[in-house]
Coordinates of C-alpha atoms and ligand atoms in Angstrom, one line a residue:
X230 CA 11.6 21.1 -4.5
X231 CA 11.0 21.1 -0.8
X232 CA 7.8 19.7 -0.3
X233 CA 6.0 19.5 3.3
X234 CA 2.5 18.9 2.7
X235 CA 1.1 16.4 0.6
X236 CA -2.5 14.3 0.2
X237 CA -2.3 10.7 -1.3
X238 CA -4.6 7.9 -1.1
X239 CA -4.0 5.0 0.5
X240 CA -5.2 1.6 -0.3
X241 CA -4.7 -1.7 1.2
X242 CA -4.4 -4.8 -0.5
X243 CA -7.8 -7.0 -0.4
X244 CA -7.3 -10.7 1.2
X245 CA -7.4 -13.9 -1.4
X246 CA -10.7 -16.0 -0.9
X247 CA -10.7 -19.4 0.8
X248 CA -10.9 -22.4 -1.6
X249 CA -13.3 -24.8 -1.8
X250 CA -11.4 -28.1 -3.4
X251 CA -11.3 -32.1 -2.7
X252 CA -8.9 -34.4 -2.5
X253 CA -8.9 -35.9 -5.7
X254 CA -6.0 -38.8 -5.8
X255 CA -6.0 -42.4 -7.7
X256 CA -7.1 -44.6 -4.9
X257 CA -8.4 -42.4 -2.5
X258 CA -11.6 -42.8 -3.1
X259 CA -13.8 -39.5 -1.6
X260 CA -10.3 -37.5 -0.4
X261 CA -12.1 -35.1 2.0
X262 CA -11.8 -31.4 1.6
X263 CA -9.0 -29.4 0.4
X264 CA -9.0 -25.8 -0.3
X265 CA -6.7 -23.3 1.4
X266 CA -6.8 -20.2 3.3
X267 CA -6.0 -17.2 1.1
X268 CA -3.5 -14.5 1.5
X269 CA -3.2 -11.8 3.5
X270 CA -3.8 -8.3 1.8
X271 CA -0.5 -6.1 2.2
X272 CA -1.5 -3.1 4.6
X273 CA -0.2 0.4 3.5
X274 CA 2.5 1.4 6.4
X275 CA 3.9 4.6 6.7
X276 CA 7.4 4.6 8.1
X277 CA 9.5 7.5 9.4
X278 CA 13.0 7.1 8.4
X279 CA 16.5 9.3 8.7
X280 CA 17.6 10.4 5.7
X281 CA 14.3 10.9 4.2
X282 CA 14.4 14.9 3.9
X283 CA 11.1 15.8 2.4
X284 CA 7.6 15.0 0.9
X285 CA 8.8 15.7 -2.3
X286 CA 8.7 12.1 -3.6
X287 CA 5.4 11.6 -2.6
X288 CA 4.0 14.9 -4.6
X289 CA 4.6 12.9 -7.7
X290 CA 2.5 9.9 -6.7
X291 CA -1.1 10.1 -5.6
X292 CA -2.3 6.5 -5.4
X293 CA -0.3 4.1 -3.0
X294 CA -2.1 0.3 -3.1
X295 CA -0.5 -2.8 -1.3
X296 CA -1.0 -5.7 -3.2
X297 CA -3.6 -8.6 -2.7
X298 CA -3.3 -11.7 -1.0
X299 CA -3.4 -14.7 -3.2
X300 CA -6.2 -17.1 -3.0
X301 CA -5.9 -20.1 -1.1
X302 CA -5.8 -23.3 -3.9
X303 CA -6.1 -26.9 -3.5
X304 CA -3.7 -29.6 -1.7
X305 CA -4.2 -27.5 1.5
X306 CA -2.5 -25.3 -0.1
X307 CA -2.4 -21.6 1.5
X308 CA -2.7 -18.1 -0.6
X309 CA 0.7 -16.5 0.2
X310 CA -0.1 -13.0 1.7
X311 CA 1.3 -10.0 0.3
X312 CA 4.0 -8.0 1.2
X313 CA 3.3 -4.3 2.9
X314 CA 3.9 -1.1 1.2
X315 CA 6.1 0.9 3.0
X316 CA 5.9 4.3 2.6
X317 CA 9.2 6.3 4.2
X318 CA 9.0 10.3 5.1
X319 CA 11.1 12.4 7.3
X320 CA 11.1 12.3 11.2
X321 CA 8.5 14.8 12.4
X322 CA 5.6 14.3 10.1
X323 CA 2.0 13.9 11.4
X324 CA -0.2 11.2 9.6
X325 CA -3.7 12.9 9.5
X326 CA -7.0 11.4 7.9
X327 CA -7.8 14.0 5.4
X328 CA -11.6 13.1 5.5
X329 CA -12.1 13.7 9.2
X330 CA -9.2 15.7 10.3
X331 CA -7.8 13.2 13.4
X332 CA -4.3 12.7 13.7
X333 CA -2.9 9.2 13.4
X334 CA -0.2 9.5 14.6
X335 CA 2.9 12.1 15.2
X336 CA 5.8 10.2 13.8
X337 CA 8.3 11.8 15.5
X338 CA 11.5 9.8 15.6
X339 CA 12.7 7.2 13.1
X340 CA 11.3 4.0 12.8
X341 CA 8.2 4.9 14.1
X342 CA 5.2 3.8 12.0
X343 CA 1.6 3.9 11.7
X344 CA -1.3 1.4 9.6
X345 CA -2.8 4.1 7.0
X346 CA -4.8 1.2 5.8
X347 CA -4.9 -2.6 7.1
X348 CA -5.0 -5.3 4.9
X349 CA -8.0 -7.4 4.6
X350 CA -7.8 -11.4 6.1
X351 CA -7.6 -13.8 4.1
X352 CA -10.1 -16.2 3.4
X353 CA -10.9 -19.5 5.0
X354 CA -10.8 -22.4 2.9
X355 CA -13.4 -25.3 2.9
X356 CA -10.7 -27.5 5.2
X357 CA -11.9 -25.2 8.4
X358 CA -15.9 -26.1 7.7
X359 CA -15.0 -29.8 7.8
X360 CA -16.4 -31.6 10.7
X361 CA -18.1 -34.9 12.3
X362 CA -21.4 -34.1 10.5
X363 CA -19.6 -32.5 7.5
X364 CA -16.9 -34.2 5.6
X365 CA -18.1 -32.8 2.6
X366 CA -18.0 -29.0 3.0
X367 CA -18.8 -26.7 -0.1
X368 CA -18.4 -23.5 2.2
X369 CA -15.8 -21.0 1.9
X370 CA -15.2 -17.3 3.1
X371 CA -14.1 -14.3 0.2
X372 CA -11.1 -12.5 1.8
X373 CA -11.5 -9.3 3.6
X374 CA -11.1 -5.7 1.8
X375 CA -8.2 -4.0 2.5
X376 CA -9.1 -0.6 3.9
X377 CA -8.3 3.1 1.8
X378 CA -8.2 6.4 2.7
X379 CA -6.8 9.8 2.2
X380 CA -4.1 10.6 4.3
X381 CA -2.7 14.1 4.8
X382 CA 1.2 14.5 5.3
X383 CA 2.9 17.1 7.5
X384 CA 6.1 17.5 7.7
X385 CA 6.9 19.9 10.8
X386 CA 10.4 20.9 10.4
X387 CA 11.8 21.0 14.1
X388 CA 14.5 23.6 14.8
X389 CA 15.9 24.7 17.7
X390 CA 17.0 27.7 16.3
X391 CA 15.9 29.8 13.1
X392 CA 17.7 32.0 11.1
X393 CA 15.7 34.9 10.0
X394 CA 17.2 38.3 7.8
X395 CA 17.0 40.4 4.6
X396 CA 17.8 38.4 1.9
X397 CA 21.9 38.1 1.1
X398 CA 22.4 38.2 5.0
X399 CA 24.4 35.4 4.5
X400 CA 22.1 33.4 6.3
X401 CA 23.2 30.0 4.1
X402 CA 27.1 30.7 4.5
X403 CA 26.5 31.1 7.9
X404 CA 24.6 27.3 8.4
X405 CA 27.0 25.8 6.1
X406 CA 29.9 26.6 8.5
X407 CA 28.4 25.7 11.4
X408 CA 27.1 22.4 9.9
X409 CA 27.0 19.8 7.4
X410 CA 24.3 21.2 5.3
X411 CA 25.1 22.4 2.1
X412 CA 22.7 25.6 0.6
X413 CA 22.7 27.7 -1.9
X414 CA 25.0 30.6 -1.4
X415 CA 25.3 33.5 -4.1
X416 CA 25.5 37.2 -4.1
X417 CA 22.0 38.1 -5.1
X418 CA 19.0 38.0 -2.8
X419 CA 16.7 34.9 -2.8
X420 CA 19.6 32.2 -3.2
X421 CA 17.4 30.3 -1.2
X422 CA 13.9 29.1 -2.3
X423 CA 13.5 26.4 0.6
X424 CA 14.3 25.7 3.6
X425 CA 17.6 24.1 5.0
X426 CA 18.3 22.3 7.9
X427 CA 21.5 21.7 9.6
X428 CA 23.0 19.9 12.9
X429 CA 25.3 21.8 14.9
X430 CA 27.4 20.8 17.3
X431 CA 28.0 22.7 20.5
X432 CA 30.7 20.1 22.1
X433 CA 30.8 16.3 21.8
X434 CA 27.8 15.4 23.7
X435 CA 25.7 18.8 22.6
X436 CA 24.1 20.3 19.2
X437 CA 21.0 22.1 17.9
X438 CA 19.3 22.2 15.0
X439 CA 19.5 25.3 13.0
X440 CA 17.2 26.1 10.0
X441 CA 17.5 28.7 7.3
X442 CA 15.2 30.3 5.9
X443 CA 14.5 32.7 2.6
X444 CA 15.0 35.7 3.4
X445 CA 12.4 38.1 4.3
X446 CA 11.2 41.7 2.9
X447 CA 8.8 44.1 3.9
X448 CA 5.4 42.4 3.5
X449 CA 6.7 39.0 4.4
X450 CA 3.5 38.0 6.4
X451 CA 1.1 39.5 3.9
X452 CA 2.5 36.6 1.2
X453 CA 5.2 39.2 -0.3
X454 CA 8.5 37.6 -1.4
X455 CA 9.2 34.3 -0.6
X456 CA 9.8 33.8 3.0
X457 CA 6.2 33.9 4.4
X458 CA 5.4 30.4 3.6
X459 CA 8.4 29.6 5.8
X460 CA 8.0 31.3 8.6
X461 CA 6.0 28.5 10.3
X462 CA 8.4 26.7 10.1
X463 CA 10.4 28.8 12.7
X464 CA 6.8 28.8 14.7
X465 CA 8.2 25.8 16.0
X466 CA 12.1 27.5 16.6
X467 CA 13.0 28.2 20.2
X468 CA 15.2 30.8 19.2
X469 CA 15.4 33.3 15.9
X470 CA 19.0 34.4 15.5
X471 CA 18.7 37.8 13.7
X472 CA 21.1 38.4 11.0
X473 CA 22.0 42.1 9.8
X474 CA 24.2 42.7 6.9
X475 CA 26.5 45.7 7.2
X476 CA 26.3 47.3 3.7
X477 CA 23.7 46.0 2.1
X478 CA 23.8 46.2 -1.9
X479 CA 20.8 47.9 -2.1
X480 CA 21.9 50.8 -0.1
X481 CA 19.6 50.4 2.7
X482 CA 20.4 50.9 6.5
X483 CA 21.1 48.1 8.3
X484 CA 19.1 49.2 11.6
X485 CA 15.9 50.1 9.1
X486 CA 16.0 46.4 7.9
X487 CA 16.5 45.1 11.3
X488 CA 13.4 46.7 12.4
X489 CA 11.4 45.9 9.0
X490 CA 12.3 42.1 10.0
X491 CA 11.0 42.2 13.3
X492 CA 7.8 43.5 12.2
X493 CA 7.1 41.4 9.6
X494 CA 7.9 38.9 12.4
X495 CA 5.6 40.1 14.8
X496 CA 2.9 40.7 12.2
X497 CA 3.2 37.0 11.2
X498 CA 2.5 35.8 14.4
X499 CA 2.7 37.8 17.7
X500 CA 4.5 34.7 19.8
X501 CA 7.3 35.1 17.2
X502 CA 7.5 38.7 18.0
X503 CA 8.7 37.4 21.8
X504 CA 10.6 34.7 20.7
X505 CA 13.9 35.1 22.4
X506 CA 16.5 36.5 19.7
X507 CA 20.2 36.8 19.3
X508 CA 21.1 40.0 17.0
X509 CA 24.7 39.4 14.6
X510 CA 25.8 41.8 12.6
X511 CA 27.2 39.6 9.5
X512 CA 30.5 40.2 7.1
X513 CA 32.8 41.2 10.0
X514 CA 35.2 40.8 8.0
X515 CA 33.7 44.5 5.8
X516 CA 35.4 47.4 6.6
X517 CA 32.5 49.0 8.0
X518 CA 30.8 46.4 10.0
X519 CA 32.2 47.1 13.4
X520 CA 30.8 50.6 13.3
X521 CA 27.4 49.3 12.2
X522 CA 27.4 46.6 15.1
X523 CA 28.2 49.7 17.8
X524 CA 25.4 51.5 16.4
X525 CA 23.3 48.6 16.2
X526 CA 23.6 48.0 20.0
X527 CA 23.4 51.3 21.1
X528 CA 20.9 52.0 19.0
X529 CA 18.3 48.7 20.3
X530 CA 20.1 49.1 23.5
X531 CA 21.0 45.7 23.7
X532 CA 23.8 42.9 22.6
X533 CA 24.8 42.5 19.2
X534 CA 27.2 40.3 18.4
X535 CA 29.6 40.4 15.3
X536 CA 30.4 37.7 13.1
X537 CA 31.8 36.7 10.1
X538 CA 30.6 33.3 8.2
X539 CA 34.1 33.7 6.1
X540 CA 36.6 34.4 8.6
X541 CA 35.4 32.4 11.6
X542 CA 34.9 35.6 13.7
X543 CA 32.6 35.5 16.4
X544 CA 31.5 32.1 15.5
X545 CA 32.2 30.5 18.9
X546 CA 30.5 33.5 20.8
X547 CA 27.7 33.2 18.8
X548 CA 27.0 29.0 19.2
X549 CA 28.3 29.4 23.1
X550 CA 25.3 32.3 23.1
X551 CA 22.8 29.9 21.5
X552 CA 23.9 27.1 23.6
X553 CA 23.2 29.6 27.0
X554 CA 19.8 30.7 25.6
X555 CA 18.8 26.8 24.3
X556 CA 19.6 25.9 28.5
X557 CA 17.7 28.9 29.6
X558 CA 20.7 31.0 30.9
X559 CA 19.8 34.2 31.6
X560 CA 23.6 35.0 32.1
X561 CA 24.6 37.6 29.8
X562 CA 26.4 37.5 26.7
Ligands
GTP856 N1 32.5 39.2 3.0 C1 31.6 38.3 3.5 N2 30.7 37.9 2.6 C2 29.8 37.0 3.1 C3 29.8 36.5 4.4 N3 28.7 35.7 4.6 C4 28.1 35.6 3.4 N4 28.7 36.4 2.5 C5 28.3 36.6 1.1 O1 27.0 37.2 1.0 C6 26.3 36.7 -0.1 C7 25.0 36.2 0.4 O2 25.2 35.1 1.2 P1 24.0 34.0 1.5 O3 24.5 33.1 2.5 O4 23.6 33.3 0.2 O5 22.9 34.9 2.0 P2 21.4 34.5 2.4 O6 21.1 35.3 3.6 O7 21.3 33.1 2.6 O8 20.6 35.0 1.2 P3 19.2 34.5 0.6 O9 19.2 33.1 0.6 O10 19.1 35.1 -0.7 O11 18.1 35.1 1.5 C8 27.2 35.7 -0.7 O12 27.9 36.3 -1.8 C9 28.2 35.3 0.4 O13 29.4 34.9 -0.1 C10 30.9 37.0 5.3 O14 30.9 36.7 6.5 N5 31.7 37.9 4.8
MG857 MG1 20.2 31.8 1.6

């Protein structure tokens, strides 16, 4: 499951208490003090890290506690502290208290990280108190709590480009020729129950991020099919590339299901209405698919481009006209 939101609490270790101990030795007659420092308590850390491609590991686990520090002992001896829990999630989610709201922080790229709870100090053991006046000290400090709360996970899935359509548009074999990812692809509609994300690459230096999403049906933005949830996640897309299947199995007209997409689009979310789009007609490789993408254009009285995710054709056109749009190129296509 593709998970992108999650609640857990977090709780950080508590610190070991200072000791209160004297030197107690065979001819050392009144050893002065000897009790240790205690431990650190681990603090709960989470960690962005690549590779890490959803929340879903974290759905399964609630309560994350960091272990205590261990209480300082005798012989000077010092609690050792305890180690931090790491907690890794995906580049691009947001740490938020859940109590109050705040953002902790955006962890946007990997390797950045943020304290969800500190560790509490360890104690001070009855060495520290000893002075001039005191050579005897009996005093010693508890160690620290370690700090909890509930932290909110958001994963914000950043694409440059989304891929929106009627289900069996071929969304999926379209990302999964033009990049590594690997979805679902079958020829019945709702193949894909989640979203996928995948790099592609323009020229050496250059690529985008492309994400697919379920497809969507009439009634997308009301919570009809399966798509809706998803469409925030292209909220975030620069650009939607519009795919329209020539001869859809259900015998519906490809420039009816065009327009039924772009108003359950606009209906979602009025921005994504304006969001600039690239229009393919998909499965160039059907008899009837030229035809359909000469109507299509003259009927929207724009481009349309033509494509086919088996063949190759039109790929190049289409990632050069993604590539123009992602620099801002008004240059036609
Ligand atoms: N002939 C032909 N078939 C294609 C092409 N692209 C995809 N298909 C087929 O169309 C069917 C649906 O493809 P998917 O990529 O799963 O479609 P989708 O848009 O991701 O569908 P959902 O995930 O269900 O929304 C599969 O049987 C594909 O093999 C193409 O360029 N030519
Ligand atoms: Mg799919």
């Amino acid at each position: 499951m593709f998970i992108d939101e999650v609640e857990i609490h977090v709780e950080a270790g508590k610190g070991g208490d200072g000791c209160v101990s004297f030197r107690r030795e065979k001819y050392v007659p009144r050893g002065g003090p000897d009790g240790g420092d205690g431990g650190n308590g681990g603090s709960v850390i989470v960690v962005a890290r690549q590779g890490v491609d959803s929340l879903s590991a974290l759905a399964h686990r609630r309560h994350w506690k960091a272990k205590n520090g261990q209480p300082g002992r005798g012989a000077n001896c010092h609690g050792a502290s305890a180690d931090d829990l790491l907690i890794r999630v995906p580049p691009g989610t947001v740490v938020m208290d859940a109590k109050h709201g705040h953002v902790l922080k955006d962890l946007a790229s990997d390797g950045d990280q943020v304290v969800a709870a500190r560790g509490g100090k360890g104690g001070k053991g009855n060495t520290r108190f000893k002075s001039a006046t005191n050579q005897a000290p009996r005093q010693s400090t508890p160690g620290g709590q370690g700090e909890a709360r509930t932290v909110r996970l958001e994963l914000k899935v950043i694409a440059d480009v989304g891929l929106v359509g009627k289900p069996n548009a071929g969304k999926s074999t379209l990302l999964s020729r033009l990049s590594r990812a690997r979805p679902e692809i079958a020829a019945y509609p709702f193949t894909t129950k989640h979203p996928n994300l995948g790099q592609v690459q323009i020229d050496r230096d250059r690529s985008f991020i492309m994400a697919d999403i379920p497809g969507l049906i009439e009634g997308a933005h009301a919570g009809v099919g399966l798509g809706h949830e998803f469409l925030r996640h292209i909220e975030r897309a620069g650009i939607l590339v519009h795919l329209v299947e020539p001869e859809p199995t259900d015998g519906t007209e490809p420039a009816v299901n065009y327009r039924a997409i772009r108003d359950e689009l606009r209906q979602h979310d009025e921005q994504l209405g304006r969001r600039p789009e690239i229009v393919a007609v998909t499965k160039a490789d059907l008899p009837s698919a030229e035809e359909i993408q000469r109507e299509l254009a003259e009927e929207l009285d724009r481009d349309v481009l033509l494509i086919s995710a088996v063949t190759g054709q039109g790929l190049n056109m289409l990632v050069g006209a993604i590539a123009r749009e992602l620099q801002g190129d008004e240059q036609p296509w």
